[in-house]
Coordinates of C-alpha atoms and ligand atoms in Angstrom, one line a residue:
M1 CA 68.0 -76.3 -78.4
L2 CA 70.1 -77.1 -81.5
K3 CA 73.5 -75.6 -81.8
Y4 CA 74.5 -73.9 -85.0
F5 CA 77.8 -73.3 -86.8
D6 CA 77.9 -70.5 -89.4
P7 CA 80.9 -71.4 -91.5
H8 CA 81.0 -68.2 -93.6
I9 CA 80.3 -64.8 -92.1
H10 CA 82.3 -61.5 -92.1
M11 CA 81.8 -60.4 -88.5
T12 CA 84.3 -57.5 -88.8
S13 CA 81.4 -55.7 -90.5
R14 CA 78.8 -56.6 -87.9
T15 CA 77.8 -55.3 -84.5
T16 CA 77.8 -56.6 -80.9
D17 CA 73.9 -56.8 -81.2
D18 CA 74.5 -59.3 -84.1
Y19 CA 76.7 -61.4 -81.8
T20 CA 74.1 -61.3 -79.0
N21 CA 71.2 -62.2 -81.4
M22 CA 73.3 -65.0 -83.0
Y23 CA 74.1 -66.5 -79.6
N24 CA 70.5 -66.3 -78.5
A25 CA 69.4 -68.1 -81.7
G26 CA 71.9 -70.9 -81.1
V27 CA 75.0 -70.0 -83.0
R28 CA 78.0 -71.2 -81.1
A29 CA 80.8 -71.2 -83.7
L30 CA 81.6 -69.4 -86.9
I31 CA 84.3 -69.0 -89.6
E32 CA 85.3 -65.6 -90.9
P33 CA 87.0 -66.0 -94.3
A34 CA 89.4 -63.2 -95.4
F35 CA 87.8 -61.2 -98.2
W36 CA 87.6 -57.8 -99.7
L37 CA 86.2 -54.8 -97.8
G38 CA 84.0 -53.2 -100.4
Q39 CA 86.7 -51.1 -101.9
P40 CA 90.1 -52.3 -103.0
R41 CA 93.0 -52.0 -100.6
T42 CA 96.1 -50.3 -102.0
H43 CA 98.8 -51.3 -99.4
V44 CA 100.0 -54.7 -98.3
E45 CA 100.1 -53.3 -94.7
T46 CA 96.4 -53.0 -94.6
F47 CA 96.1 -56.7 -95.3
D48 CA 98.6 -57.4 -92.5
D49 CA 96.4 -55.4 -90.0
Y50 CA 93.2 -57.0 -91.3
F51 CA 94.7 -60.5 -90.8
Q52 CA 95.9 -59.4 -87.3
S53 CA 92.3 -58.4 -86.4
L54 CA 90.9 -61.8 -87.7
V55 CA 93.2 -63.8 -85.5
G56 CA 93.1 -61.3 -82.6
W57 CA 90.5 -58.7 -81.9
E58 CA 87.6 -60.3 -83.8
K59 CA 88.2 -63.7 -82.1
F60 CA 88.2 -62.0 -78.7
R61 CA 85.1 -60.0 -79.6
A62 CA 83.1 -63.2 -80.5
S63 CA 84.4 -64.9 -77.4
Q64 CA 82.9 -62.2 -75.2
F65 CA 79.5 -63.2 -76.5
G66 CA 80.0 -67.0 -76.1
I67 CA 80.8 -67.7 -79.8
R68 CA 83.9 -69.5 -81.0
H69 CA 85.5 -67.5 -83.8
F70 CA 87.7 -69.2 -86.4
C71 CA 89.0 -67.7 -89.6
A72 CA 90.4 -68.4 -93.1
I73 CA 93.3 -66.4 -94.6
C74 CA 94.1 -65.6 -98.2
I75 CA 94.3 -63.0 -101.0
N76 CA 90.8 -62.9 -102.3
A77 CA 89.9 -63.2 -106.0
K78 CA 89.0 -59.5 -106.5
E79 CA 92.2 -58.1 -105.1
A80 CA 94.3 -60.8 -106.8
N81 CA 93.9 -58.7 -109.9
N82 CA 96.5 -56.3 -108.4
E83 CA 99.5 -58.4 -109.1
K84 CA 102.2 -56.5 -107.3
M85 CA 100.1 -56.3 -104.1
A86 CA 98.9 -59.9 -104.4
D87 CA 102.5 -61.1 -104.5
E88 CA 103.2 -59.1 -101.3
V89 CA 100.1 -60.5 -99.6
M90 CA 101.2 -64.0 -100.6
E91 CA 104.3 -63.5 -98.5
L92 CA 102.1 -62.9 -95.4
V93 CA 99.6 -65.7 -95.9
P94 CA 101.7 -68.7 -94.9
R95 CA 102.6 -67.0 -91.6
Y96 CA 99.0 -66.3 -90.7
L97 CA 97.8 -69.8 -91.7
E98 CA 99.7 -71.1 -88.7
K99 CA 97.8 -68.9 -86.2
D100 CA 95.7 -70.7 -83.6
N101 CA 92.2 -69.9 -84.8
V102 CA 92.9 -70.4 -88.5
V103 CA 91.0 -73.4 -90.1
A104 CA 91.4 -72.9 -93.8
V105 CA 92.7 -71.1 -96.8
G106 CA 90.0 -68.9 -98.1
E107 CA 87.9 -67.6 -99.5
I108 CA 89.7 -68.0 -102.8
G109 CA 88.5 -68.7 -106.3
Y110 CA 87.2 -66.9 -109.3
D111 CA 85.4 -63.6 -109.5
D112 CA 85.7 -62.3 -113.1
M113 CA 87.7 -65.4 -114.1
T114 CA 90.8 -63.4 -115.1
E115 CA 94.2 -64.9 -115.6
L116 CA 95.5 -63.3 -112.4
E117 CA 92.6 -64.8 -110.4
H118 CA 93.5 -68.1 -111.8
K119 CA 97.2 -67.6 -110.9
Y120 CA 96.6 -66.9 -107.2
F121 CA 93.7 -69.4 -106.9
K122 CA 96.2 -72.1 -108.1
K123 CA 99.1 -70.9 -105.9
Q124 CA 96.8 -70.9 -102.8
L125 CA 95.4 -74.3 -103.5
E126 CA 99.0 -75.5 -103.7
L127 CA 99.8 -73.8 -100.4
A128 CA 96.7 -75.5 -98.8
K129 CA 97.8 -78.8 -100.1
K130 CA 101.3 -78.3 -98.7
M131 CA 100.0 -77.2 -95.3
A132 CA 97.2 -79.9 -95.2
L133 CA 94.5 -77.2 -94.7
P134 CA 90.9 -77.2 -95.8
V135 CA 89.9 -74.6 -98.6
I136 CA 86.9 -72.4 -98.9
V137 CA 86.2 -71.7 -102.6
H138 CA 84.2 -68.7 -103.5
T139 CA 82.3 -69.0 -106.8
P140 CA 81.4 -66.1 -109.1
H141 CA 78.0 -64.5 -109.0
R142 CA 78.0 -64.1 -112.8
D143 CA 78.4 -67.2 -114.9
K144 CA 78.4 -69.3 -111.8
K145 CA 78.1 -72.7 -113.5
N146 CA 81.3 -72.2 -115.5
G147 CA 83.0 -70.8 -112.4
V148 CA 82.1 -73.9 -110.5
I149 CA 83.2 -76.3 -113.3
A150 CA 86.5 -74.4 -113.6
S151 CA 87.1 -74.4 -109.8
I152 CA 86.5 -78.2 -109.6
K153 CA 88.9 -78.7 -112.5
L154 CA 91.6 -76.6 -110.9
V155 CA 91.2 -78.4 -107.5
R156 CA 91.7 -81.7 -109.3
E157 CA 94.7 -80.4 -111.3
V158 CA 96.4 -79.3 -108.1
G159 CA 95.6 -82.7 -106.5
I160 CA 94.3 -81.5 -103.2
P161 CA 92.1 -84.2 -101.5
E162 CA 88.5 -83.4 -102.6
D163 CA 87.1 -83.8 -99.1
M164 CA 89.3 -80.9 -97.9
V165 CA 87.4 -78.5 -100.2
I166 CA 84.1 -76.7 -100.0
I167 CA 82.7 -75.1 -103.1
D168 CA 80.6 -72.3 -101.8
H169 CA 77.5 -70.2 -102.9
N170 CA 75.8 -73.0 -104.8
T171 CA 72.4 -72.9 -106.5
E172 CA 70.0 -75.4 -107.9
E173 CA 72.1 -75.4 -111.1
T174 CA 75.5 -76.0 -109.5
L175 CA 74.7 -78.3 -106.5
P176 CA 74.4 -81.5 -108.6
I177 CA 77.7 -80.7 -110.3
V178 CA 79.5 -80.4 -106.9
L179 CA 77.7 -83.6 -105.5
E180 CA 79.3 -85.6 -108.4
T181 CA 82.7 -84.9 -106.7
K182 CA 83.8 -85.7 -103.2
M183 CA 83.8 -81.9 -102.3
W184 CA 81.5 -80.2 -99.8
A185 CA 78.7 -78.0 -101.1
G186 CA 78.2 -74.6 -99.4
H187 CA 75.0 -72.6 -99.8
T188 CA 74.6 -68.9 -98.9
I189 CA 71.2 -67.7 -97.8
Y190 CA 70.8 -64.2 -99.1
P191 CA 67.9 -61.9 -98.2
R192 CA 65.5 -61.6 -101.2
S193 CA 67.8 -62.8 -103.9
K194 CA 70.0 -65.5 -105.5
M195 CA 69.4 -68.3 -102.9
D196 CA 66.9 -68.2 -100.1
A197 CA 65.8 -70.4 -97.2
D198 CA 62.7 -71.8 -99.0
R199 CA 64.8 -73.0 -101.9
M200 CA 67.3 -74.4 -99.5
V201 CA 64.6 -76.5 -97.9
E202 CA 63.7 -77.9 -101.3
L203 CA 67.3 -78.7 -102.1
V204 CA 67.7 -80.7 -98.9
K205 CA 64.4 -82.6 -99.5
K206 CA 65.8 -83.5 -103.0
Y207 CA 69.5 -84.2 -102.2
G208 CA 69.6 -85.0 -98.5
S209 CA 72.2 -83.8 -96.0
N210 CA 75.5 -85.5 -97.1
R211 CA 78.2 -82.9 -97.7
I212 CA 75.6 -80.1 -97.6
I213 CA 76.6 -76.9 -95.7
V214 CA 74.7 -73.7 -95.2
N215 CA 76.0 -70.2 -94.3
S216 CA 74.9 -66.6 -94.2
S217 CA 78.0 -64.9 -95.8
A218 CA 76.7 -61.8 -93.9
D219 CA 79.0 -58.8 -94.4
W220 CA 78.9 -55.1 -95.0
G221 CA 76.2 -55.5 -97.7
V222 CA 72.5 -56.4 -97.5
S223 CA 72.7 -59.7 -95.6
N224 CA 71.3 -61.5 -92.6
P225 CA 73.6 -62.7 -89.8
L226 CA 70.7 -64.9 -88.5
A227 CA 70.3 -66.7 -91.9
V228 CA 71.7 -70.0 -90.5
P229 CA 69.3 -70.4 -87.5
Y230 CA 66.4 -69.1 -89.6
T231 CA 67.0 -71.7 -92.4
A232 CA 67.5 -74.5 -89.9
E233 CA 64.2 -73.7 -88.1
L234 CA 62.4 -73.5 -91.5
M235 CA 63.8 -77.0 -92.3
L236 CA 62.5 -78.4 -89.0
K237 CA 59.0 -76.8 -89.6
S238 CA 59.0 -78.3 -93.1
G239 CA 59.4 -81.8 -91.8
I240 CA 63.1 -82.4 -92.3
S241 CA 64.4 -84.5 -89.3
K242 CA 66.3 -83.0 -86.4
E243 CA 69.0 -85.4 -87.1
E244 CA 69.5 -84.1 -90.7
V245 CA 69.3 -80.5 -89.6
E246 CA 71.9 -81.0 -86.9
K247 CA 74.1 -82.7 -89.5
I248 CA 73.9 -79.8 -92.0
F249 CA 74.2 -77.0 -89.5
W250 CA 76.6 -78.4 -86.9
R251 CA 78.2 -81.8 -87.7
N252 CA 79.1 -81.2 -91.4
P253 CA 81.1 -78.0 -90.9
I254 CA 82.8 -79.5 -87.8
E255 CA 83.8 -82.6 -89.8
L256 CA 85.2 -80.5 -92.6
F257 CA 87.1 -77.9 -90.6
A258 CA 88.3 -80.2 -87.8
K259 CA 90.6 -81.6 -90.6
S260 CA 92.7 -78.4 -90.0
G261 CA 93.7 -79.8 -86.6
T262 CA 92.6 -76.4 -85.0
F263 CA 89.8 -77.9 -82.9
T264 CA 88.3 -81.3 -82.1
P265 CA 84.6 -82.2 -82.4
E266 CA 84.6 -83.0 -78.7
E267 CA 85.7 -79.6 -77.5
M268 CA 83.0 -78.0 -79.7
E269 CA 80.4 -79.6 -77.5
V270 CA 81.6 -77.6 -74.5
E271 CA 80.0 -74.2 -74.0
L272 CA 82.5 -71.4 -74.3
E273 CA 83.1 -69.7 -71.0
F274 CA 83.7 -66.0 -70.9
D275 CA 84.1 -63.0 -68.7
Q276 CA 83.4 -59.6 -70.2
A277 CA 85.7 -58.0 -67.6
V278 CA 88.7 -59.5 -69.5
L279 CA 90.5 -57.0 -71.8
F280 CA 92.2 -57.5 -75.2
Q281 CA 95.3 -55.4 -75.4
G282 CA 93.8 -53.1 -72.8
N283 CA 90.4 -52.8 -74.6
S284 CA 86.9 -54.1 -73.7
V285 CA 83.7 -54.6 -75.7
L286 CA 81.8 -52.8 -73.0
R287 CA 80.9 -49.1 -72.7
G288 CA 80.4 -48.9 -68.9
Q289 CA 77.9 -51.9 -68.8
Q290 CA 78.1 -54.5 -66.1
P291 CA 80.3 -57.3 -67.4
E292 CA 78.5 -60.6 -68.1
V293 CA 80.2 -63.8 -67.0
R294 CA 79.3 -67.3 -68.2
K295 CA 80.9 -70.4 -66.5
N296 CA 80.1 -74.1 -67.1
N297 CA 79.1 -76.4 -64.2
Ligands
LIG1 ZN1 82.5 -64.2 -98.1

């Protein structure tokens, strides 16, 4: 069975059933970028606790179902519009970027393309450059084309190596623009809207698999945490080679995010061992069930 990497999914909003189903479908690693939670936060301390959970509890929770959990840290575009709070969050960000499951700065970028979004997007690109970390760039859902063009321009202005950057949430219209650069092109498979699995198959038939990445971006909204294995299997059925599917859904995200120094491609090939009897700060994912244990040999 092929192994899959979902490089953009917000597991904080998902259930243990999702983890089990993802594991059973072949997902072995994921990245949870920091983003907003559906309503704006009003205190910097809630960001602090959120970042703590991304590097702590959520990483533990994923591990209990055999999935490697990595994350990206940032002040997201939407909440960057609260300048006072954004400045306070920016003081926390560098400290979290050094934690041991952090692979990138993200997801940063433009939402409404305001001046404040631009200011914190730029500051965080500079920080990623200084810390030699990959960057996950969110692109706006409205006026996406101009958002993508402006994002590419800013990445170049800051001078971060282009192969350290993924421009995410692409469509038929924006993919060729990203492929003209050396940046990676991310695609989010949404249920019944924007970009779907059938359209993704067509894009791969047309453009191949170089620098192409696919994710679910599943979160608290209508979304599908199994979008990655679903799309990969659809590609196989549509005649795209196993080699190319493996590249898009496993080797490409590994190549990009291993640049963080957080993991090596070799260690990703080893199944994660776990024991559900283990506790995290005294807490378990179980509710009286028999703990599952998985060991390699
Ligand atoms: Zn996201």
